[in-house]
Amino acid sequence: MEVKSVKLIGNHIVIRELRFSDKEAYYEYGKDPLVGPDAGWKPFPSLSVAERVLSGQILSKETYAIALKNEDILIGTISLYHTALRKYNKVKSLGFSLASSYWNHGYMTEAVQLMIDFTFTKTDCLVLEVGHHSDNYRSKRVVEKCGFNYDGTLCSYKKLYDGRVIDACFYSMTKEEYERKKKNE
């Protein structure tokens, strides 16, 4: 179920492969204290740290850039990766983050919907799951708008970089649910 090259074009955004040339934009949104902590990571303290993280994401081939369609400037990232929660090999997890200056414009909802469509039409994935920290209401809103079903909350899900232990809410969508929804649109 390896995903090769991806370029998904929406009405306002493009999902494309990350590039080393994204490093300044990646650092700018990654250092924002409003972004990383909601996703569970410490804001980038320097460009060199951002470059190391970006390099790892480029090599993993599981994280993609979200860019404005007309500008091709990275404004966030979206990941499609193998999960450890479900013990089934045709499951993928979705993760995402977006620069705070682009919140509340519908960009993340569009990106998640593009990735759902891609996952269920271009891969052999049968279950797509997504989670968010229990106090991350913006991510919750995106997940619900995109039609995921609430599976439950894992208490004390993980310990964050700052020592807090957080709960996480999880959702899923099956390929059958996706196809049923598309048929009814």
Coordinates of C-alpha atoms in Angstrom, one line a residue:
M1 CA 0.0 0.0 0.0
E2 CA 2.9 2.3 -0.6
V3 CA 1.9 5.7 -1.9
K4 CA 4.3 7.0 -4.6
S5 CA 4.0 10.5 -6.1
V6 CA 1.0 12.6 -5.1
K7 CA -0.4 15.8 -6.5
L8 CA -4.0 16.5 -5.7
I9 CA -5.7 19.6 -6.9
G10 CA -8.6 21.2 -5.2
N11 CA -10.6 24.4 -5.6
H12 CA -8.2 26.5 -3.4
I13 CA -5.3 24.2 -2.5
V14 CA -2.9 21.7 -3.9
I15 CA -1.5 18.7 -2.0
R16 CA 1.9 17.9 -3.3
E17 CA 5.2 16.3 -2.3
L18 CA 7.3 18.2 0.3
R19 CA 10.4 19.8 -1.0
F20 CA 13.6 21.1 0.6
S21 CA 12.7 24.5 -0.9
D22 CA 9.7 24.5 1.5
K23 CA 12.0 24.9 4.5
E24 CA 11.4 28.6 5.2
A25 CA 7.6 28.3 5.0
Y26 CA 7.8 25.1 7.0
Y27 CA 9.7 26.8 9.7
E28 CA 7.4 29.9 9.7
Y29 CA 4.3 27.8 10.4
G30 CA 6.1 25.3 12.6
K31 CA 7.5 27.8 15.0
D32 CA 4.0 29.2 15.7
P33 CA 3.0 28.3 19.3
L34 CA -0.6 28.0 18.1
V35 CA 0.2 25.2 15.7
G36 CA 2.6 22.5 17.1
P37 CA 1.2 22.1 20.6
D38 CA -2.3 21.2 19.3
A39 CA -0.7 18.6 17.1
G40 CA 1.6 17.3 19.9
W41 CA 4.9 18.7 18.9
K42 CA 7.1 21.5 20.2
P43 CA 7.2 24.6 18.1
F44 CA 10.5 24.7 16.1
P45 CA 13.1 26.7 18.0
S46 CA 15.2 27.3 14.9
L47 CA 15.4 26.9 11.1
S48 CA 17.9 24.1 11.5
V49 CA 15.5 22.0 13.6
A50 CA 12.8 22.6 11.1
E51 CA 15.1 21.5 8.3
R52 CA 15.9 18.2 10.2
V53 CA 12.2 17.5 10.7
L54 CA 11.4 18.4 7.1
S55 CA 14.2 16.1 5.8
G56 CA 12.7 13.2 7.8
Q57 CA 9.2 13.8 6.5
I58 CA 10.5 14.0 2.9
L59 CA 12.3 10.7 3.4
S60 CA 9.3 9.0 5.0
K61 CA 7.2 9.8 1.9
E62 CA 4.1 9.9 4.2
T63 CA 3.7 13.6 4.7
Y64 CA 2.7 16.1 2.0
A65 CA 2.6 19.8 1.5
I66 CA -0.6 21.7 1.5
A67 CA -0.1 24.8 -0.7
L68 CA -2.4 27.5 -2.0
K69 CA -3.3 26.7 -5.5
N70 CA -2.3 30.0 -7.1
E71 CA 0.9 30.5 -5.1
D72 CA 2.4 27.0 -4.4
I73 CA 3.6 28.2 -1.0
L74 CA 3.4 25.6 1.8
I75 CA 0.8 26.6 4.4
G76 CA 0.5 23.2 6.1
T77 CA 1.1 19.5 5.9
I78 CA -1.1 16.4 5.7
S79 CA 0.1 12.8 6.4
L80 CA -1.2 9.4 5.3
Y81 CA 0.6 6.7 7.3
H82 CA 0.4 3.2 8.6
T83 CA -1.3 3.0 12.0
A84 CA -0.5 1.2 15.1
L85 CA -4.0 1.4 16.6
R86 CA -5.7 -1.1 14.4
K87 CA -4.1 -4.5 13.8
Y88 CA -5.1 -4.7 10.2
N89 CA -2.9 -4.1 7.2
K90 CA -5.3 -2.1 5.1
V91 CA -5.7 0.8 7.5
K92 CA -4.2 4.2 7.2
S93 CA -4.1 7.1 9.6
L94 CA -4.5 10.8 8.6
G95 CA -2.7 13.6 10.4
F96 CA -2.6 17.3 9.6
S97 CA -1.6 20.8 10.6
L98 CA -2.0 24.2 9.1
A99 CA -0.4 27.7 9.6
S100 CA -2.7 29.6 12.0
S101 CA -3.0 32.5 9.6
Y102 CA -4.9 30.2 7.3
W103 CA -7.4 28.8 9.8
N104 CA -11.1 29.2 9.3
H105 CA -10.9 29.5 5.5
G106 CA -11.9 25.9 4.7
Y107 CA -8.4 24.9 3.5
M108 CA -8.0 22.0 5.9
T109 CA -11.4 20.6 5.3
E110 CA -10.6 20.7 1.5
A111 CA -7.2 19.0 2.1
V112 CA -8.7 16.3 4.2
Q113 CA -11.5 15.6 1.7
L114 CA -8.9 15.4 -1.1
M115 CA -6.9 12.9 0.9
I116 CA -10.0 10.8 1.7
D117 CA -10.9 10.7 -2.0
F118 CA -7.3 9.8 -2.9
T119 CA -7.0 7.1 -0.2
F120 CA -10.2 5.3 -1.1
T121 CA -9.8 5.6 -4.9
K122 CA -6.0 5.2 -5.4
T123 CA -4.9 2.8 -2.6
D124 CA -6.1 -0.5 -1.2
C125 CA -7.0 1.1 2.1
L126 CA -10.2 -0.2 3.6
V127 CA -10.3 1.9 6.8
L128 CA -9.1 5.4 7.2
E129 CA -8.7 6.7 10.8
V130 CA -7.9 10.1 12.3
G131 CA -7.4 11.4 15.8
H132 CA -7.0 14.6 17.7
H133 CA -6.2 15.7 21.2
S134 CA -9.4 15.9 23.1
D135 CA -9.1 19.7 23.5
N136 CA -8.3 20.4 19.9
Y137 CA -11.7 21.7 18.8
R138 CA -10.6 23.0 15.4
S139 CA -9.4 19.5 14.3
K140 CA -12.6 18.0 15.7
R141 CA -14.6 20.3 13.5
V142 CA -12.7 19.4 10.4
V143 CA -12.9 15.6 11.1
E144 CA -16.7 15.8 11.7
K145 CA -17.3 18.0 8.6
C146 CA -15.5 15.4 6.5
G147 CA -17.8 12.6 7.6
F148 CA -15.7 10.5 10.0
N149 CA -17.5 8.4 12.6
Y150 CA -16.5 8.9 16.3
D151 CA -14.9 5.7 17.6
G152 CA -14.0 6.8 21.1
T153 CA -11.6 8.5 23.4
L154 CA -8.3 7.0 24.6
C155 CA -7.6 8.3 28.1
S156 CA -4.0 9.2 28.9
Y157 CA -3.1 8.5 25.2
K158 CA 0.4 10.0 25.3
K159 CA 2.8 12.2 27.1
L160 CA 3.7 15.4 25.2
Y161 CA 7.0 17.2 25.0
D162 CA 6.0 19.5 27.8
G163 CA 5.1 16.7 30.2
R164 CA 1.3 16.9 29.9
V165 CA -0.5 13.6 29.4
I166 CA -3.4 14.1 27.0
D167 CA -6.5 12.2 26.0
A168 CA -7.2 11.7 22.3
C169 CA -10.4 11.3 20.3
F170 CA -10.4 8.8 17.4
Y171 CA -12.6 8.6 14.3
S172 CA -12.8 6.3 11.3
M173 CA -14.3 5.9 7.9
T174 CA -14.6 2.6 5.9
K175 CA -14.3 2.3 2.2
E176 CA -17.9 1.1 2.1
E177 CA -19.1 4.3 4.0
Y178 CA -17.1 6.5 1.6
E179 CA -18.6 4.8 -1.4
R180 CA -22.1 5.0 0.0
K181 CA -21.6 8.7 0.8
K182 CA -20.3 9.4 -2.8
K183 CA -23.2 7.6 -4.3
N184 CA -25.7 9.8 -2.4
E185 CA -24.0 13.1 -3.3

